[in-house]
């Protein structure tokens, strides 16, 4: 097997050219600086292991290569590595948390534990010295500690226990290297020691809360704990620079000697090592290593006598120390020495010195890694990454450069083909929220969290003019026009601001033109385009207020931004993103995606909705969309759309038609994707991970998506599969029956003439059939459906369509019906807003208010329409004596309303008793 034959460094010899996925993770930039970084190899191959979001990254620093271990769907919350650096265990933060044990030699996940701590995930994990056992601590309010023998094929721990809340939030755990049946965990205020046996259960003995009175000095908050090499003591580092020494009574090493009750543990003394807070505590053979907030690494012997110090003024608070697994021959090692990792000696003054024979990796809480060569005390910076959220990313329009901005003010530019860092700049005044290159690639514009806008030279990152400060809130969007004459921004205060390029003293510079509070809810997109008749820039903004606002840039003057059109795009749904649609027909469109998983095509001139289509449904709506630039090898007739949802990145084949096989998506940032960018040649997609402090490079494999769409079936096969029961199901047969019944009605039920069998029905019958099969569109949705069919061929032929066949009707139904079906939660939410609490505490609407709302709000109903609907729904049809069948008596209807509808209506009464719909249990 791959695991049996694996050797160190084998990962990077794998052939990774061929791909089975439309998007392949190619490189991960940044890492989770709150978790430890581990050194897997040192020397000719300096290989590190660290966590970025939900991915384990194995990084060969010297050869500039990465290998990614992917399996978690949530952000990884903790990890541990075995003593020999081969086995890596990772766990995530839930829900449905996974624990995965990886072979770092082959990259194979050798064990996956499901539903370990399914509610809140795992906050701490450790692996025993013999690599047979794992211990995990859940992140729940009532924490659960579990011991696993991961080599057993079982989903249950071999023993577990729950911790009392007064123990504090236990967030660190470690095994006793000399006894896998013993481990220790600590919170900021409590330390717990554990013993376990398979035949019994997990026992714990907690240390008391140490106060300043305990040892007549401040103890501080606990950071990490370790077992002393003498196996009779344990140590805990504190924020006051002290070590708490725990003495363990009657220590045991053999499992058969364990009793049902664990041995006693006593805090015997507190050793003051330094003033600075201790953040890391490690045991290395016969010495103890500490790391602190000043970036110092100190080594002590077993009696806590200082041996040596490694420090550098550029090193921040230390988060982890990882020693290299490769031993180097020490220059003065003694033959037969019992200390293979270090050499110590005494000088004339009896002070103790030390020479380490293992290099180590430092990671700091400010997202910097250092390689420390112990023979020369040389600190080599390996990488410096973002310390805060990464929300801004942009690709150069002509060169393989990607710019990334962080809330910590760090702006970095990378050459992404060879993954080489190029240049950076740190802004200390505010964080970077958005970035955009101009179409010529000369400028890079940056929007900041304090509302300022910088225009930078794209190569040097130096400002080409003084920064602008015209936004009152963080700048959320920034974009250049196609000719680089205009720059537009949107901010959190719902304002759009435009800047114009001017010539001053023969050089190009920028000046503020005008701004406008265009929306009353957050702005989701600003989009520059080109007027087809004049080649002049065209600017639009789209907000959550459902308004699409178009601006007249030519007519705008200093401090006066002219609006040419305001159009409401949606009735109920909220539009979330906007882009120009490729010219696939004679008609020009722009494309929107809303929070109901629908994509809509609008005519660029009339703003009429021309098509509604089912979009990708991968757990959350589309947040941002861009058209993929065509590569030289791509089919010139084929276009693709790139999108991000809340946590995924995906590809969609164009034209959009509702076929689910034409799209695919992959988890990119479980805690939220904040932005995306596409390389100028369309070969790579970049996603920014927001508060995860990472961004990722994805390689595009269009042929894989094409193959998936082909395998999904042609013509109507993919759409039949979206119907309940498919092509052969009961629902489809009912739909056929309704379709043909409408034909009978249109020809007259009682006619004696020869019937004309047709495959079409009139457009005006579409609403009746839709309602008959369980889809209840509003009047505006009905108008959009009919217009969609009526004008489907108008741009090409100039003629309107007056009828629809069954195949087109099925597509229309699938694309327009609610993507997730009828939701009781939606109706309950409406009652929360419109109703009040009755004496029983239920949200209700008064009967009079209910009838008034239907007649006065939204799509208003007349009194006759309301009477007809209610009497039909309630199963009785009051009519005047001697009248026609369909002549309603409003007086009778009102009396029926009083009789059949209760004075207070709940959401459940409305659905079950009035509408007559089943309520899902």
CSV table of C-alpha atoms in Angstrom, one decimal, residues 190-598:
chain,number,residue,atom,x,y,z
A,190,UNK,CA,-7.2,25.2,36.3
A,191,UNK,CA,-4.9,22.2,35.6
A,192,UNK,CA,-6.4,18.7,35.4
A,193,UNK,CA,-4.4,15.4,35.5
A,194,UNK,CA,-5.9,12.3,34.1
A,195,UNK,CA,-5.3,8.5,34.3
A,196,UNK,CA,-7.2,6.0,32.3
A,197,UNK,CA,-7.5,2.2,31.7
A,198,UNK,CA,-9.6,0.5,29.1
A,199,UNK,CA,-11.2,-1.9,31.6
A,200,UNK,CA,-12.4,1.0,33.8
A,201,UNK,CA,-12.9,4.7,32.7
A,202,UNK,CA,-11.2,8.0,32.7
A,203,UNK,CA,-10.4,9.5,36.0
A,204,UNK,CA,-9.3,13.0,36.7
A,205,UNK,CA,-7.8,15.0,39.6
A,206,UNK,CA,-8.0,18.7,39.3
A,207,UNK,CA,-5.5,21.1,40.9
A,208,UNK,CA,-7.0,23.8,43.0
A,209,UNK,CA,-7.4,27.4,41.7
A,210,UNK,CA,-4.0,29.0,42.5
A,211,UNK,CA,-4.4,32.5,43.9
A,212,UNK,CA,-1.8,35.1,44.9
A,213,UNK,CA,-2.3,33.9,48.5
A,214,UNK,CA,-1.3,30.3,47.7
A,215,UNK,CA,2.4,31.1,47.3
A,216,UNK,CA,2.2,34.7,48.6
A,217,UNK,CA,3.0,36.0,45.0
A,218,UNK,CA,1.0,36.5,41.8
A,219,UNK,CA,0.8,33.3,39.8
A,220,UNK,CA,-0.7,34.6,36.6
A,221,UNK,CA,-2.9,32.7,34.0
A,222,UNK,CA,-1.9,29.3,32.8
A,223,UNK,CA,-0.6,28.8,29.3
A,224,UNK,CA,0.8,25.3,28.7
A,225,UNK,CA,1.7,22.3,30.8
A,226,UNK,CA,4.3,19.5,30.4
A,227,UNK,CA,5.5,16.4,32.3
A,228,UNK,CA,9.0,16.7,33.7
A,229,UNK,CA,11.6,14.3,32.4
A,230,UNK,CA,11.9,12.8,35.9
A,231,UNK,CA,8.3,11.4,35.7
A,232,UNK,CA,7.6,12.6,39.2
A,233,UNK,CA,6.7,16.2,38.4
A,234,UNK,CA,4.8,18.3,36.0
A,235,UNK,CA,5.2,22.0,35.1
A,236,UNK,CA,2.8,24.7,34.0
A,237,UNK,CA,3.9,28.0,32.5
A,238,UNK,CA,2.0,31.2,33.5
A,239,UNK,CA,1.5,34.7,32.2
A,240,UNK,CA,3.5,36.1,35.1
A,241,UNK,CA,6.7,34.4,33.8
A,242,UNK,CA,6.6,31.7,36.4
A,243,UNK,CA,6.5,27.9,36.4
A,244,UNK,CA,4.2,26.0,38.7
A,245,UNK,CA,5.8,22.7,39.8
A,246,UNK,CA,3.4,19.8,40.5
A,247,UNK,CA,4.5,16.8,42.5
A,248,UNK,CA,2.8,13.6,41.7
A,249,UNK,CA,2.5,11.1,44.6
A,250,UNK,CA,3.4,7.5,43.9
A,251,UNK,CA,3.9,7.8,40.1
A,252,UNK,CA,3.1,4.7,38.0
A,253,UNK,CA,4.3,3.7,34.6
A,254,UNK,CA,2.7,0.3,33.9
A,255,UNK,CA,-1.0,0.2,32.9
A,256,UNK,CA,-1.7,-2.9,35.1
A,257,UNK,CA,-0.6,-0.9,38.1
A,258,UNK,CA,-3.3,1.7,37.6
A,259,UNK,CA,-5.9,1.9,40.3
A,260,UNK,CA,-9.5,3.1,39.9
A,261,UNK,CA,-8.5,6.3,41.7
A,262,UNK,CA,-5.7,8.4,40.3
A,263,UNK,CA,-2.8,9.4,42.4
A,264,UNK,CA,-2.6,12.7,44.1
A,265,UNK,CA,-1.1,15.8,42.6
A,266,UNK,CA,0.1,18.8,44.6
A,267,UNK,CA,1.4,22.2,43.6
A,268,UNK,CA,4.6,22.4,45.7
A,269,UNK,CA,6.2,25.6,44.5
A,270,UNK,CA,6.2,28.4,42.0
A,271,UNK,CA,9.5,29.2,40.3
A,272,UNK,CA,9.9,32.7,39.0
A,273,UNK,CA,11.8,32.4,35.7
A,274,UNK,CA,11.3,35.9,34.3
A,275,UNK,CA,9.0,38.9,34.1
A,276,UNK,CA,7.7,38.3,30.6
A,277,UNK,CA,4.7,36.0,30.1
A,278,UNK,CA,5.5,32.4,29.1
A,279,UNK,CA,3.5,31.3,26.1
A,280,UNK,CA,5.2,27.9,25.1
A,281,UNK,CA,6.5,25.1,27.3
A,282,UNK,CA,8.4,22.1,25.8
A,283,UNK,CA,10.5,19.2,27.0
A,284,UNK,CA,13.4,18.1,24.9
A,285,UNK,CA,15.1,15.1,26.2
A,286,UNK,CA,16.7,16.3,29.5
A,287,UNK,CA,16.1,20.0,29.1
A,288,UNK,CA,13.0,22.3,29.2
A,289,UNK,CA,12.4,25.0,26.6
A,290,UNK,CA,10.2,28.0,27.1
A,291,UNK,CA,9.0,30.7,24.7
A,292,UNK,CA,7.6,34.1,25.7
A,293,UNK,CA,5.8,37.2,24.6
A,294,UNK,CA,9.2,39.0,23.9
A,295,UNK,CA,10.2,36.3,21.3
A,296,UNK,CA,12.8,34.7,23.5
A,297,UNK,CA,13.5,31.0,23.6
A,298,UNK,CA,15.2,29.8,26.8
A,299,UNK,CA,16.6,26.4,27.7
A,300,UNK,CA,16.8,25.0,31.3
A,301,UNK,CA,18.1,21.8,32.8
A,302,UNK,CA,16.0,19.5,35.0
A,303,UNK,CA,16.7,21.7,38.0
A,304,UNK,CA,15.4,24.8,36.1
A,305,UNK,CA,18.9,26.3,35.8
A,306,UNK,CA,19.2,28.5,32.7
A,307,UNK,CA,21.4,26.9,29.9
A,308,UNK,CA,21.1,29.2,26.9
A,309,UNK,CA,18.9,31.9,25.3
A,310,UNK,CA,18.0,32.5,21.7
A,311,UNK,CA,16.5,35.9,21.0
A,312,UNK,CA,16.1,38.4,18.2
A,313,UNK,CA,14.5,41.9,18.2
A,314,UNK,CA,12.3,41.0,15.2
A,315,UNK,CA,10.6,38.1,16.8
A,316,UNK,CA,7.2,38.6,18.2
A,317,UNK,CA,5.2,36.7,20.9
A,318,UNK,CA,6.0,33.0,20.4
A,319,UNK,CA,3.1,30.7,19.5
A,320,UNK,CA,5.0,27.4,19.0
A,321,UNK,CA,8.4,25.8,18.9
A,322,UNK,CA,9.1,22.8,16.8
A,323,UNK,CA,12.4,21.0,16.8
A,324,UNK,CA,13.8,19.4,13.6
A,325,UNK,CA,13.7,15.6,13.5
A,326,UNK,CA,17.1,15.3,11.8
A,327,UNK,CA,20.1,15.0,14.1
A,328,UNK,CA,23.4,16.6,13.2
A,329,UNK,CA,26.7,15.4,14.7
A,330,UNK,CA,27.7,18.0,17.3
A,331,UNK,CA,31.2,19.3,17.0
A,332,UNK,CA,32.0,18.3,20.5
A,333,UNK,CA,29.7,15.4,21.2
A,334,UNK,CA,31.2,12.8,23.4
A,335,UNK,CA,31.1,9.1,22.3
A,336,UNK,CA,28.5,7.2,24.1
A,337,UNK,CA,26.8,10.3,25.4
A,338,UNK,CA,23.3,9.7,26.9
A,339,UNK,CA,22.2,13.1,25.7
A,340,UNK,CA,22.1,12.8,21.9
A,341,UNK,CA,20.3,16.1,21.3
A,342,UNK,CA,22.6,18.4,23.3
A,343,UNK,CA,26.0,18.9,24.8
A,344,UNK,CA,26.5,20.6,28.1
A,345,UNK,CA,29.5,21.6,30.1
A,346,UNK,CA,30.5,23.7,33.1
A,347,UNK,CA,33.0,26.6,33.1
A,348,UNK,CA,35.1,27.9,36.0
A,349,UNK,CA,32.2,29.9,37.5
A,350,UNK,CA,29.9,26.9,37.6
A,351,UNK,CA,27.4,28.4,35.1
A,352,UNK,CA,25.8,25.9,32.7
A,353,UNK,CA,26.0,26.3,29.0
A,354,UNK,CA,24.5,24.4,26.1
A,355,UNK,CA,25.0,23.5,22.5
A,356,UNK,CA,21.8,22.2,20.8
A,357,UNK,CA,22.1,19.8,17.9
A,358,UNK,CA,18.7,20.3,16.5
A,359,UNK,CA,17.5,23.4,14.6
A,360,UNK,CA,14.0,24.6,15.4
A,361,UNK,CA,11.1,26.5,13.8
A,362,UNK,CA,9.4,29.4,15.7
A,363,UNK,CA,6.0,30.7,14.9
A,364,UNK,CA,4.7,33.9,16.4
A,365,UNK,CA,1.2,35.2,17.1
A,366,UNK,CA,1.8,38.0,14.6
A,367,UNK,CA,1.9,35.4,11.7
A,368,UNK,CA,5.7,35.2,11.2
A,369,UNK,CA,7.8,32.0,11.0
A,370,UNK,CA,11.5,31.8,11.7
A,371,UNK,CA,14.1,29.0,11.2
A,372,UNK,CA,16.7,29.1,13.9
A,373,UNK,CA,20.0,27.4,13.2
A,374,UNK,CA,21.3,26.5,16.7
A,375,UNK,CA,25.0,26.3,15.8
A,376,UNK,CA,25.0,29.9,14.6
A,377,UNK,CA,22.0,31.4,16.5
A,378,UNK,CA,20.9,32.6,13.1
A,379,UNK,CA,17.2,33.6,12.8
A,380,UNK,CA,16.0,33.3,9.3
A,381,UNK,CA,12.6,34.6,8.5
A,382,UNK,CA,10.6,32.1,6.5
A,383,UNK,CA,7.4,34.0,5.9
A,384,UNK,CA,5.4,36.9,7.2
A,385,UNK,CA,1.7,36.8,6.6
A,386,UNK,CA,-1.4,38.8,7.4
A,387,UNK,CA,-2.2,39.2,11.1
A,388,UNK,CA,-5.8,40.2,10.5
A,389,UNK,CA,-8.7,39.6,8.0
A,390,UNK,CA,-7.8,39.3,4.3
A,391,UNK,CA,-10.7,40.9,2.4
A,392,UNK,CA,-9.1,42.4,-0.7
A,393,UNK,CA,-7.6,40.7,-3.7
A,394,UNK,CA,-7.0,41.8,-7.3
A,395,UNK,CA,-5.2,40.4,-10.3
A,396,UNK,CA,-3.0,42.4,-12.7
A,397,UNK,CA,-4.7,42.7,-16.2
A,398,UNK,CA,-1.6,41.8,-18.2
A,399,UNK,CA,1.1,40.3,-15.9
A,400,UNK,CA,0.9,37.2,-13.6
A,401,UNK,CA,0.7,39.4,-10.5
A,402,UNK,CA,-1.9,39.2,-7.6
A,403,UNK,CA,-2.2,41.9,-5.0
A,404,UNK,CA,-3.6,41.0,-1.5
A,405,UNK,CA,-4.6,43.4,1.2
A,406,UNK,CA,-5.3,42.8,4.9
A,407,UNK,CA,-7.0,44.6,7.7
A,408,UNK,CA,-3.6,44.8,9.4
A,409,UNK,CA,-2.6,47.2,6.6
A,410,UNK,CA,-0.3,44.8,4.9
A,411,UNK,CA,-0.4,45.0,1.0
A,412,UNK,CA,1.6,42.2,-0.8
A,413,UNK,CA,2.1,41.5,-4.5
A,414,UNK,CA,3.0,38.0,-5.6
A,415,UNK,CA,4.1,36.5,-9.0
A,416,UNK,CA,1.6,33.7,-9.0
A,417,UNK,CA,3.0,31.4,-11.7
A,418,UNK,CA,6.2,30.7,-9.8
A,419,UNK,CA,4.7,31.8,-6.5
A,420,UNK,CA,7.4,34.4,-5.8
A,421,UNK,CA,6.9,37.3,-3.4
A,422,UNK,CA,7.6,40.6,-5.2
A,423,UNK,CA,6.9,43.7,-3.1
A,424,UNK,CA,4.9,44.8,-0.1
A,425,UNK,CA,3.9,47.9,1.8
A,426,UNK,CA,2.4,48.4,5.3
A,427,UNK,CA,-0.2,51.0,5.9
A,428,UNK,CA,-0.4,51.8,9.6
A,429,UNK,CA,-3.4,54.2,9.5
A,430,UNK,CA,-6.1,51.7,8.6
A,431,UNK,CA,-6.9,48.3,7.1
A,432,UNK,CA,-7.3,47.5,3.4
A,433,UNK,CA,-10.8,46.5,2.5
A,434,UNK,CA,-10.8,46.4,-1.3
A,435,UNK,CA,-8.3,46.5,-4.3
A,436,UNK,CA,-8.5,47.1,-8.1
A,437,UNK,CA,-6.0,47.4,-10.9
A,438,UNK,CA,-6.8,49.8,-13.7
A,439,UNK,CA,-7.3,48.1,-17.2
A,440,UNK,CA,-3.9,49.1,-18.4
A,441,UNK,CA,-2.1,47.8,-15.3
A,442,UNK,CA,-0.5,51.1,-14.3
A,443,UNK,CA,-2.4,51.8,-11.1
A,444,UNK,CA,-3.5,49.9,-8.1
A,445,UNK,CA,-6.4,51.5,-6.2
A,446,UNK,CA,-7.0,50.6,-2.5
A,447,UNK,CA,-10.0,51.3,-0.4
A,448,UNK,CA,-9.5,51.4,3.4
A,449,UNK,CA,-11.5,50.7,6.5
A,450,UNK,CA,-11.3,54.4,7.6
A,451,UNK,CA,-12.9,55.5,4.3
A,452,UNK,CA,-9.7,56.6,2.6
A,453,UNK,CA,-8.7,55.8,-1.0
A,454,UNK,CA,-5.1,55.4,-2.2
A,455,UNK,CA,-4.0,55.3,-5.8
A,456,UNK,CA,-0.7,53.5,-6.0
A,457,UNK,CA,1.9,52.7,-8.7
A,458,UNK,CA,1.2,49.1,-9.6
A,459,UNK,CA,4.9,48.1,-9.5
A,460,UNK,CA,6.4,50.0,-6.6
A,461,UNK,CA,3.2,50.5,-4.5
A,462,UNK,CA,4.1,54.1,-3.9
A,463,UNK,CA,1.3,56.7,-3.8
A,464,UNK,CA,1.0,58.7,-7.0
A,465,UNK,CA,-1.1,61.4,-5.4
A,466,UNK,CA,-2.3,62.3,-1.9
A,467,UNK,CA,-4.9,59.9,-0.5
A,468,UNK,CA,-8.6,60.8,-0.8
A,469,UNK,CA,-10.9,61.0,2.3
A,470,UNK,CA,-14.5,61.4,1.0
A,471,UNK,CA,-16.2,58.3,2.3
A,472,UNK,CA,-17.6,58.4,5.8
A,473,UNK,CA,-17.3,54.6,6.3
A,474,UNK,CA,-15.2,51.7,5.2
A,475,UNK,CA,-14.8,51.5,1.4
A,476,UNK,CA,-16.3,48.2,0.3
A,477,UNK,CA,-16.0,48.3,-3.5
A,478,UNK,CA,-13.6,50.0,-5.9
A,479,UNK,CA,-13.4,49.8,-9.7
A,480,UNK,CA,-11.9,51.6,-12.7
A,481,UNK,CA,-13.6,52.4,-16.0
A,482,UNK,CA,-12.5,50.6,-19.2
A,483,UNK,CA,-10.5,53.7,-20.3
A,484,UNK,CA,-9.1,54.4,-16.8
A,485,UNK,CA,-10.8,57.9,-16.9
A,486,UNK,CA,-12.9,57.2,-13.8
A,487,UNK,CA,-12.6,55.4,-10.5
A,488,UNK,CA,-15.7,54.6,-8.5
A,489,UNK,CA,-16.0,53.4,-4.9
A,490,UNK,CA,-18.9,52.3,-2.7
A,491,UNK,CA,-18.8,52.4,1.1
A,492,UNK,CA,-20.7,51.0,4.1
A,493,UNK,CA,-22.7,54.2,4.4
A,494,UNK,CA,-24.5,53.3,1.1
A,495,UNK,CA,-22.6,56.0,-0.8
A,496,UNK,CA,-21.1,55.9,-4.3
A,497,UNK,CA,-18.1,58.2,-4.9
A,498,UNK,CA,-16.5,58.9,-8.3
A,499,UNK,CA,-13.0,60.2,-9.0
A,500,UNK,CA,-11.8,61.5,-12.4
A,501,UNK,CA,-8.3,61.4,-14.0
A,502,UNK,CA,-7.0,64.8,-15.0
A,503,UNK,CA,-3.8,66.2,-16.4
A,504,UNK,CA,-1.8,68.6,-14.2
A,505,UNK,CA,1.5,70.0,-15.4
A,506,UNK,CA,1.6,67.4,-18.1
A,507,UNK,CA,1.3,64.4,-15.7
A,508,UNK,CA,-1.7,62.2,-15.0
A,509,UNK,CA,-3.3,62.6,-11.5
A,510,UNK,CA,-6.7,62.1,-10.0
A,511,UNK,CA,-9.3,64.4,-8.4
A,512,UNK,CA,-12.6,63.9,-6.6
A,513,UNK,CA,-15.6,64.4,-8.9
A,514,UNK,CA,-18.7,63.8,-6.8
A,515,UNK,CA,-20.5,61.4,-4.4
A,516,UNK,CA,-24.1,60.4,-3.7
A,517,UNK,CA,-26.0,58.5,-1.1
A,518,UNK,CA,-27.5,56.3,-3.8
A,519,UNK,CA,-29.0,53.5,-1.7
A,520,UNK,CA,-30.6,53.0,1.7
A,521,UNK,CA,-29.3,49.5,2.2
A,522,UNK,CA,-25.8,48.0,1.7
A,523,UNK,CA,-24.3,48.3,-1.8
A,524,UNK,CA,-23.5,44.9,-3.2
A,525,UNK,CA,-21.9,45.8,-6.6
A,526,UNK,CA,-20.5,48.7,-8.6
A,527,UNK,CA,-20.0,48.0,-12.2
A,528,UNK,CA,-18.4,49.9,-15.0
A,529,UNK,CA,-19.5,49.2,-18.6
A,530,UNK,CA,-19.4,50.8,-22.0
A,531,UNK,CA,-22.2,52.6,-23.9
A,532,UNK,CA,-22.6,50.7,-27.1
A,533,UNK,CA,-23.2,53.9,-29.2
A,534,UNK,CA,-20.5,56.1,-27.9
A,535,UNK,CA,-17.8,54.0,-26.2
A,536,UNK,CA,-18.1,56.2,-23.1
A,537,UNK,CA,-18.0,54.7,-19.6
A,538,UNK,CA,-21.2,53.5,-18.1
A,539,UNK,CA,-21.6,53.1,-14.3
A,540,UNK,CA,-24.2,51.1,-12.3
A,541,UNK,CA,-24.6,50.3,-8.6
A,542,UNK,CA,-26.7,47.6,-7.1
A,543,UNK,CA,-27.9,47.5,-3.5
A,544,UNK,CA,-29.8,45.3,-1.1
A,545,UNK,CA,-32.6,47.8,-1.4
A,546,UNK,CA,-33.2,46.1,-4.8
A,547,UNK,CA,-32.4,49.3,-6.6
A,548,UNK,CA,-30.2,49.3,-9.7
A,549,UNK,CA,-28.9,52.9,-10.1
A,550,UNK,CA,-27.3,54.1,-13.3
A,551,UNK,CA,-25.2,57.3,-13.4
A,552,UNK,CA,-24.6,59.8,-16.1
A,553,UNK,CA,-20.8,60.5,-15.9
A,554,UNK,CA,-20.7,62.9,-18.8
A,555,UNK,CA,-23.3,65.2,-17.2
A,556,UNK,CA,-21.9,64.9,-13.7
A,557,UNK,CA,-19.9,68.0,-12.5
A,558,UNK,CA,-17.9,68.8,-9.4
A,559,UNK,CA,-19.9,67.6,-6.3
A,560,UNK,CA,-22.9,66.7,-8.3
A,561,UNK,CA,-23.3,63.0,-9.5
A,562,UNK,CA,-26.2,62.7,-12.0
A,563,UNK,CA,-28.5,59.7,-11.9
A,564,UNK,CA,-30.1,58.7,-15.1
A,565,UNK,CA,-32.2,55.7,-14.0
A,566,UNK,CA,-33.4,53.9,-10.9
A,567,UNK,CA,-34.9,50.5,-11.4
A,568,UNK,CA,-36.3,48.0,-8.9
A,569,UNK,CA,-35.0,44.6,-9.9
A,570,UNK,CA,-36.7,42.3,-7.4
A,571,UNK,CA,-40.1,42.0,-5.7
A,572,UNK,CA,-39.2,39.8,-2.7
A,573,UNK,CA,-35.7,38.4,-3.2
A,574,UNK,CA,-32.5,40.5,-2.5
A,575,UNK,CA,-30.0,40.9,-5.4
A,576,UNK,CA,-26.5,40.1,-4.2
A,577,UNK,CA,-24.2,40.5,-7.2
A,578,UNK,CA,-24.1,41.9,-10.8
A,579,UNK,CA,-22.0,41.4,-13.9
A,580,UNK,CA,-22.1,41.9,-17.7
A,581,UNK,CA,-23.3,38.9,-19.5
A,582,UNK,CA,-21.3,37.7,-22.6
A,583,UNK,CA,-22.8,38.6,-26.0
A,584,UNK,CA,-24.2,35.2,-26.8
A,585,UNK,CA,-27.1,36.5,-28.8
A,586,UNK,CA,-28.2,39.7,-30.6
A,587,UNK,CA,-29.6,41.0,-27.3
A,588,UNK,CA,-27.3,42.4,-24.6
A,589,UNK,CA,-27.8,41.5,-20.9
A,590,UNK,CA,-26.5,41.9,-17.5
A,591,UNK,CA,-26.7,39.1,-15.0
A,592,UNK,CA,-27.7,39.2,-11.3
A,593,UNK,CA,-27.9,36.5,-8.6
A,594,UNK,CA,-30.2,36.8,-5.6
A,595,UNK,CA,-30.6,35.3,-2.2
A,596,UNK,CA,-33.2,32.8,-3.4
A,597,UNK,CA,-30.7,30.9,-5.6
A,598,UNK,CA,-32.0,32.6,-8.8
